[in-house]
Amino acid sequence: MRGFSGALSGEQTVASFGRVDLQHPLFEGVFQERRREEASVEQPDLYYVMNFRPSGQAGQTLIELSNGRPFLHEVRHGSGRLLLSAVAPTQAWSDLPVRGLFVPLLYRSVYYLSATTSVAGEQLVAGRPAELRVTGVPPEASVRLHGPDGIEVAPEQRTLFGATLVQVGGTLTTPGLYDVQAGSTRVRRVAVNVPPAESNLQAAAPAEASERLGTATGAPVRAVAAAETEDLKETLRTRRAGTELWNVFLLLALVFLAAEMLVASQWAPETT
């Protein structure tokens, strides 16, 4: 640390944001995923800045100022993490507290620091992309995920300070426990959960249920509603096989037989 630049409650900006590591897990969810690469970060007015310059490999700069000094710096020691800001969160130092970036940055900082060392990001949901922050990966080791039924996935990965960031696309479609292996060594075990939409136990409307089943099976689906006093099993059997008519024809045969006997008893042919 080499003193401060600027003046408290000043009106002149002494520095602005330069390089921002948008690929760091800290900024996950702050910007839309499809715009994360080309997103432009809001530029606050900085009046009073601590002149901090890290020494050696003490950490990783997440936001760098235009003068080359860190604005937000991550320091790691063992399994612990520390985020160091060159500006205090007061309007005397900058107008950052009244900027739209302040609340998301503060929220993500608390979330990132309180997350476990294995996962820092969204929850793993089957079929959805996510990121894993994995520690204990040897240098030059390839990370693979081994799941149920012999599933093996080789995701994209990049090295961060003290960890490896594994980017999982929509390839994990089977829920269950997955072993994160670096080479032949298992470094973590993570759970891939069922999508929340599939856990909704509320009964769907017949038309909606028919449409969903038809889309899933690729076959036409028709809703069958049984009356309150009607047996559902009998209703399904009737719809599948049709209505039996043998009893109707048997009744008609008995009626015709009785009519024939009545006619025969009341009428006799004339004799010559």
GROMACS .gro file of C-alpha atoms in nm:
model
  272
    1MET     CA    1   0.000   0.000   0.000
    2ARG     CA    2   0.133   0.342  -0.102
    3GLY     CA    3  -0.109   0.599   0.040
    4PHE     CA    4  -0.421   0.731  -0.127
    5SER     CA    5  -0.513   0.918  -0.442
    6GLY     CA    6  -0.773   1.195  -0.462
    7ALA     CA    7  -0.969   1.365  -0.187
    8LEU     CA    8  -1.262   1.267   0.032
    9SER     CA    9  -1.594   1.409  -0.086
   10GLY     CA   10  -1.415   1.545  -0.387
   11GLU     CA   11  -1.561   1.620  -0.727
   12GLN     CA   12  -1.274   1.507  -0.947
   13THR     CA   13  -1.252   1.144  -1.060
   14VAL     CA   14  -0.904   1.005  -1.006
   15ALA     CA   15  -0.948   0.668  -1.180
   16SER     CA   16  -1.198   0.450  -1.366
   17PHE     CA   17  -1.252   0.081  -1.427
   18GLY     CA   18  -1.012  -0.082  -1.668
   19ARG     CA   19  -0.994  -0.459  -1.710
   20VAL     CA   20  -1.274  -0.667  -1.552
   21ASP     CA   21  -1.249  -1.047  -1.530
   22LEU     CA   22  -1.611  -1.121  -1.628
   23GLN     CA   23  -1.541  -1.495  -1.645
   24HIS     CA   24  -1.477  -1.512  -1.271
   25PRO     CA   25  -1.757  -1.688  -1.072
   26LEU     CA   26  -1.811  -1.366  -0.876
   27PHE     CA   27  -1.985  -1.210  -1.177
   28GLU     CA   28  -2.200  -1.514  -1.252
   29GLY     CA   29  -2.564  -1.408  -1.283
   30VAL     CA   30  -2.482  -1.035  -1.286
   31PHE     CA   31  -2.495  -1.023  -1.667
   32GLN     CA   32  -2.694  -1.229  -1.914
   33GLU     CA   33  -2.500  -1.540  -2.013
   34ARG     CA   34  -2.516  -1.467  -2.387
   35ARG     CA   35  -2.384  -1.111  -2.322
   36ARG     CA   36  -2.136  -1.193  -2.049
   37GLU     CA   37  -1.837  -1.190  -2.284
   38GLU     CA   38  -1.915  -0.849  -2.436
   39ALA     CA   39  -2.090  -0.687  -2.139
   40SER     CA   40  -1.990  -0.329  -2.054
   41VAL     CA   41  -1.945  -0.262  -1.683
   42GLU     CA   42  -2.089   0.056  -1.534
   43GLN     CA   43  -1.824   0.318  -1.461
   44PRO     CA   44  -1.858   0.483  -1.116
   45ASP     CA   45  -1.690   0.812  -1.025
   46LEU     CA   46  -1.398   0.740  -0.789
   47TYR     CA   47  -1.289   1.036  -0.574
   48TYR     CA   48  -1.061   0.870  -0.316
   49VAL     CA   49  -0.875   0.545  -0.387
   50MET     CA   50  -0.635   0.336  -0.184
   51ASN     CA   51  -0.313   0.278  -0.378
   52PHE     CA   52  -0.285  -0.095  -0.325
   53ARG     CA   53  -0.044  -0.303  -0.529
   54PRO     CA   54  -0.031  -0.677  -0.464
   55SER     CA   55   0.306  -0.842  -0.429
   56GLY     CA   56   0.402  -1.171  -0.591
   57GLN     CA   57   0.134  -1.433  -0.631
   58ALA     CA   58  -0.075  -1.308  -0.340
   59GLY     CA   59  -0.402  -1.316  -0.527
   60GLN     CA   60  -0.603  -1.238  -0.837
   61THR     CA   61  -0.731  -0.898  -0.952
   62LEU     CA   62  -1.099  -0.911  -1.051
   63ILE     CA   63  -1.145  -0.541  -1.135
   64GLU     CA   64  -0.844  -0.339  -1.238
   65LEU     CA   65  -0.835   0.042  -1.246
   66SER     CA   66  -0.724   0.252  -1.540
   67ASN     CA   67  -0.398   0.328  -1.355
   68GLY     CA   68  -0.311  -0.042  -1.338
   69ARG     CA   69  -0.385  -0.081  -0.966
   70PRO     CA   70  -0.654  -0.318  -0.832
   71PHE     CA   71  -1.003  -0.198  -0.744
   72LEU     CA   72  -1.127  -0.544  -0.635
   73HIS     CA   73  -0.868  -0.808  -0.551
   74GLU     CA   74  -0.908  -1.167  -0.431
   75VAL     CA   75  -0.659  -1.303  -0.180
   76ARG     CA   76  -0.650  -1.672  -0.094
   77HIS     CA   77  -0.477  -1.842   0.196
   78GLY     CA   78  -0.528  -2.213   0.241
   79SER     CA   79  -0.901  -2.275   0.207
   80GLY     CA   80  -0.991  -1.914   0.295
   81ARG     CA   81  -1.075  -1.626   0.061
   82LEU     CA   82  -1.070  -1.249   0.103
   83LEU     CA   83  -1.199  -0.976  -0.127
   84LEU     CA   84  -1.013  -0.646  -0.092
   85SER     CA   85  -1.167  -0.325  -0.231
   86ALA     CA   86  -0.962  -0.011  -0.289
   87VAL     CA   87  -1.267   0.210  -0.221
   88ALA     CA   88  -1.482   0.220   0.093
   89PRO     CA   89  -1.859   0.178   0.030
   90THR     CA   90  -1.943   0.539   0.114
   91GLN     CA   91  -2.030   0.835  -0.108
   92ALA     CA   92  -1.730   1.025   0.028
   93TRP     CA   93  -1.501   0.785  -0.159
   94SER     CA   94  -1.713   0.732  -0.476
   95ASP     CA   95  -2.066   0.728  -0.609
   96LEU     CA   96  -2.059   0.348  -0.634
   97PRO     CA   97  -2.320   0.303  -0.352
   98VAL     CA   98  -2.582   0.480  -0.568
   99ARG     CA   99  -2.493   0.294  -0.888
  100GLY     CA  100  -2.687  -0.005  -1.019
  101LEU     CA  101  -2.375  -0.223  -1.002
  102PHE     CA  102  -2.335  -0.188  -0.625
  103VAL     CA  103  -2.611  -0.418  -0.495
  104PRO     CA  104  -2.542  -0.710  -0.737
  105LEU     CA  105  -2.169  -0.681  -0.668
  106LEU     CA  106  -2.224  -0.680  -0.291
  107TYR     CA  107  -2.467  -0.972  -0.306
  108ARG     CA  108  -2.242  -1.183  -0.528
  109SER     CA  109  -1.941  -1.109  -0.305
  110VAL     CA  110  -2.123  -1.237   0.004
  111TYR     CA  111  -2.250  -1.542  -0.188
  112TYR     CA  112  -1.907  -1.618  -0.334
  113LEU     CA  113  -1.724  -1.591  -0.001
  114SER     CA  114  -1.981  -1.803   0.183
  115ALA     CA  115  -1.998  -2.077  -0.082
  116THR     CA  116  -1.821  -2.407  -0.035
  117THR     CA  117  -1.485  -2.469  -0.194
  118SER     CA  118  -1.636  -2.722  -0.436
  119VAL     CA  119  -1.917  -2.528  -0.592
  120ALA     CA  120  -1.949  -2.153  -0.640
  121GLY     CA  121  -2.243  -2.070  -0.866
  122GLU     CA  122  -2.587  -2.195  -0.951
  123GLN     CA  123  -2.724  -2.522  -0.822
  124LEU     CA  124  -2.668  -2.818  -1.057
  125VAL     CA  125  -2.994  -2.899  -1.232
  126ALA     CA  126  -3.030  -3.173  -1.492
  127GLY     CA  127  -3.018  -3.034  -1.844
  128ARG     CA  128  -2.908  -2.683  -1.742
  129PRO     CA  129  -2.559  -2.531  -1.782
  130ALA     CA  130  -2.366  -2.447  -1.465
  131GLU     CA  131  -2.014  -2.387  -1.333
  132LEU     CA  132  -1.817  -2.576  -1.068
  133ARG     CA  133  -1.527  -2.426  -0.880
  134VAL     CA  134  -1.315  -2.726  -0.783
  135THR     CA  135  -1.006  -2.728  -0.565
  136GLY     CA  136  -0.746  -3.001  -0.529
  137VAL     CA  137  -0.694  -3.053  -0.902
  138PRO     CA  138  -0.330  -3.135  -0.985
  139PRO     CA  139  -0.164  -2.920  -1.253
  140GLU     CA  140  -0.227  -3.032  -1.612
  141ALA     CA  141  -0.488  -3.283  -1.491
  142SER     CA  142  -0.804  -3.333  -1.697
  143VAL     CA  143  -1.130  -3.311  -1.505
  144ARG     CA  144  -1.405  -3.560  -1.583
  145LEU     CA  145  -1.747  -3.625  -1.432
  146HIS     CA  146  -1.860  -3.983  -1.375
  147GLY     CA  147  -2.231  -4.027  -1.306
  148PRO     CA  148  -2.491  -4.300  -1.270
  149ASP     CA  149  -2.526  -4.579  -1.529
  150GLY     CA  150  -2.166  -4.528  -1.641
  151ILE     CA  151  -2.214  -4.171  -1.768
  152GLU     CA  152  -1.884  -3.992  -1.833
  153VAL     CA  153  -1.859  -3.624  -1.928
  154ALA     CA  154  -1.544  -3.426  -2.014
  155PRO     CA  155  -1.642  -3.061  -1.953
  156GLU     CA  156  -1.451  -2.747  -2.044
  157GLN     CA  157  -1.218  -2.622  -1.772
  158ARG     CA  158  -0.987  -2.330  -1.701
  159THR     CA  159  -0.747  -2.258  -1.419
  160LEU     CA  160  -0.817  -1.987  -1.162
  161PHE     CA  161  -0.606  -1.879  -0.870
  162GLY     CA  162  -0.607  -2.177  -0.633
  163ALA     CA  163  -0.890  -2.361  -0.813
  164THR     CA  164  -1.019  -2.496  -1.142
  165LEU     CA  165  -1.339  -2.365  -1.300
  166VAL     CA  166  -1.534  -2.644  -1.468
  167GLN     CA  167  -1.802  -2.529  -1.714
  168VAL     CA  168  -2.081  -2.785  -1.741
  169GLY     CA  169  -2.313  -2.740  -2.038
  170GLY     CA  170  -2.654  -2.901  -2.078
  171THR     CA  171  -2.498  -3.247  -2.106
  172LEU     CA  172  -2.589  -3.363  -1.753
  173THR     CA  173  -2.944  -3.476  -1.825
  174THR     CA  174  -2.956  -3.766  -1.578
  175PRO     CA  175  -3.013  -3.675  -1.211
  176GLY     CA  176  -2.795  -3.840  -0.949
  177LEU     CA  177  -2.454  -3.824  -0.784
  178TYR     CA  178  -2.153  -3.743  -1.001
  179ASP     CA  179  -1.787  -3.799  -0.910
  180VAL     CA  180  -1.555  -3.517  -1.017
  181GLN     CA  181  -1.227  -3.687  -1.103
  182ALA     CA  182  -0.892  -3.533  -1.185
  183GLY     CA  183  -0.718  -3.809  -1.372
  184SER     CA  184  -0.778  -4.120  -1.162
  185THR     CA  185  -0.835  -3.927  -0.836
  186ARG     CA  186  -1.181  -3.829  -0.715
  187VAL     CA  187  -1.165  -3.472  -0.585
  188ARG     CA  188  -1.534  -3.399  -0.526
  189ARG     CA  189  -1.880  -3.550  -0.545
  190VAL     CA  190  -2.172  -3.332  -0.658
  191ALA     CA  191  -2.545  -3.389  -0.694
  192VAL     CA  192  -2.742  -3.313  -1.010
  193ASN     CA  193  -3.102  -3.244  -0.911
  194VAL     CA  194  -3.430  -3.290  -1.093
  195PRO     CA  195  -3.561  -2.966  -1.250
  196PRO     CA  196  -3.803  -2.791  -1.013
  197ALA     CA  197  -4.077  -2.799  -1.277
  198GLU     CA  198  -4.084  -3.180  -1.257
  199SER     CA  199  -4.147  -3.166  -0.881
  200ASN     CA  200  -4.479  -2.982  -0.913
  201LEU     CA  201  -4.736  -3.230  -0.778
  202GLN     CA  202  -5.037  -3.012  -0.859
  203ALA     CA  203  -5.279  -3.189  -1.094
  204ALA     CA  204  -5.270  -3.054  -1.448
  205ALA     CA  205  -5.579  -2.982  -1.655
  206PRO     CA  206  -5.681  -3.272  -1.886
  207ALA     CA  207  -5.603  -3.073  -2.201
  208GLU     CA  208  -5.259  -2.968  -2.070
  209ALA     CA  209  -5.177  -3.323  -1.953
  210SER     CA  210  -5.277  -3.464  -2.294
  211GLU     CA  211  -5.057  -3.212  -2.473
  212ARG     CA  212  -4.754  -3.284  -2.254
  213LEU     CA  213  -4.789  -3.662  -2.284
  214GLY     CA  214  -4.834  -3.633  -2.659
  215THR     CA  215  -4.517  -3.424  -2.689
  216ALA     CA  216  -4.318  -3.665  -2.470
  217THR     CA  217  -4.437  -3.989  -2.635
  218GLY     CA  218  -4.488  -3.867  -2.992
  219ALA     CA  219  -4.826  -4.042  -3.004
  220PRO     CA  220  -5.178  -3.898  -3.000
  221VAL     CA  221  -5.321  -3.876  -2.649
  222ARG     CA  222  -5.691  -3.829  -2.568
  223ALA     CA  223  -5.825  -3.749  -2.223
  224VAL     CA  224  -6.091  -3.989  -2.088
  225ALA     CA  225  -6.325  -3.869  -1.815
  226ALA     CA  226  -6.537  -4.122  -1.623
  227ALA     CA  227  -6.859  -4.029  -1.447
  228GLU     CA  228  -6.863  -4.031  -1.067
  229THR     CA  229  -7.075  -4.349  -1.053
  230GLU     CA  230  -6.891  -4.521  -1.339
  231ASP     CA  231  -6.601  -4.759  -1.299
  232LEU     CA  232  -6.287  -4.611  -1.459
  233LYS     CA  233  -6.160  -4.956  -1.553
  234GLU     CA  234  -6.482  -5.033  -1.738
  235THR     CA  235  -6.468  -4.694  -1.910
  236LEU     CA  236  -6.116  -4.757  -2.037
  237ARG     CA  237  -6.209  -5.108  -2.153
  238THR     CA  238  -6.513  -4.973  -2.338
  239ARG     CA  239  -6.311  -4.701  -2.507
  240ARG     CA  240  -6.045  -4.952  -2.611
  241ALA     CA  241  -6.266  -5.244  -2.730
  242GLY     CA  242  -6.597  -5.069  -2.803
  243THR     CA  243  -6.947  -5.149  -2.673
  244GLU     CA  244  -7.055  -5.517  -2.685
  245LEU     CA  245  -7.378  -5.577  -2.879
  246TRP     CA  246  -7.432  -5.952  -2.823
  247ASN     CA  247  -7.681  -5.887  -2.543
  248VAL     CA  248  -7.885  -5.657  -2.770
  249PHE     CA  249  -7.905  -5.915  -3.047
  250LEU     CA  250  -7.992  -6.190  -2.796
  251LEU     CA  251  -8.280  -5.979  -2.666
  252LEU     CA  252  -8.403  -5.916  -3.022
  253ALA     CA  253  -8.385  -6.290  -3.098
  254LEU     CA  254  -8.599  -6.367  -2.790
  255VAL     CA  255  -8.853  -6.103  -2.893
  256PHE     CA  256  -8.881  -6.244  -3.247
  257LEU     CA  257  -8.911  -6.601  -3.109
  258ALA     CA  258  -9.195  -6.496  -2.875
  259ALA     CA  259  -9.372  -6.315  -3.163
  260GLU     CA  260  -9.342  -6.622  -3.383
  261MET     CA  261  -9.492  -6.846  -3.113
  262LEU     CA  262  -9.780  -6.601  -3.062
  263VAL     CA  263  -9.858  -6.590  -3.434
  264ALA     CA  264  -9.844  -6.970  -3.460
  265SER     CA  265 -10.090  -7.016  -3.174
  266GLN     CA  266 -10.345  -6.766  -3.313
  267TRP     CA  267 -10.339  -6.858  -3.678
  268ALA     CA  268 -10.388  -7.194  -3.852
  269PRO     CA  269 -10.366  -7.249  -4.230
  270GLU     CA  270 -10.692  -7.335  -4.417
  271THR     CA  271 -10.733  -7.694  -4.542
  272THR     CA  272 -10.874  -7.781  -4.882
   0.00000   0.00000   0.00000
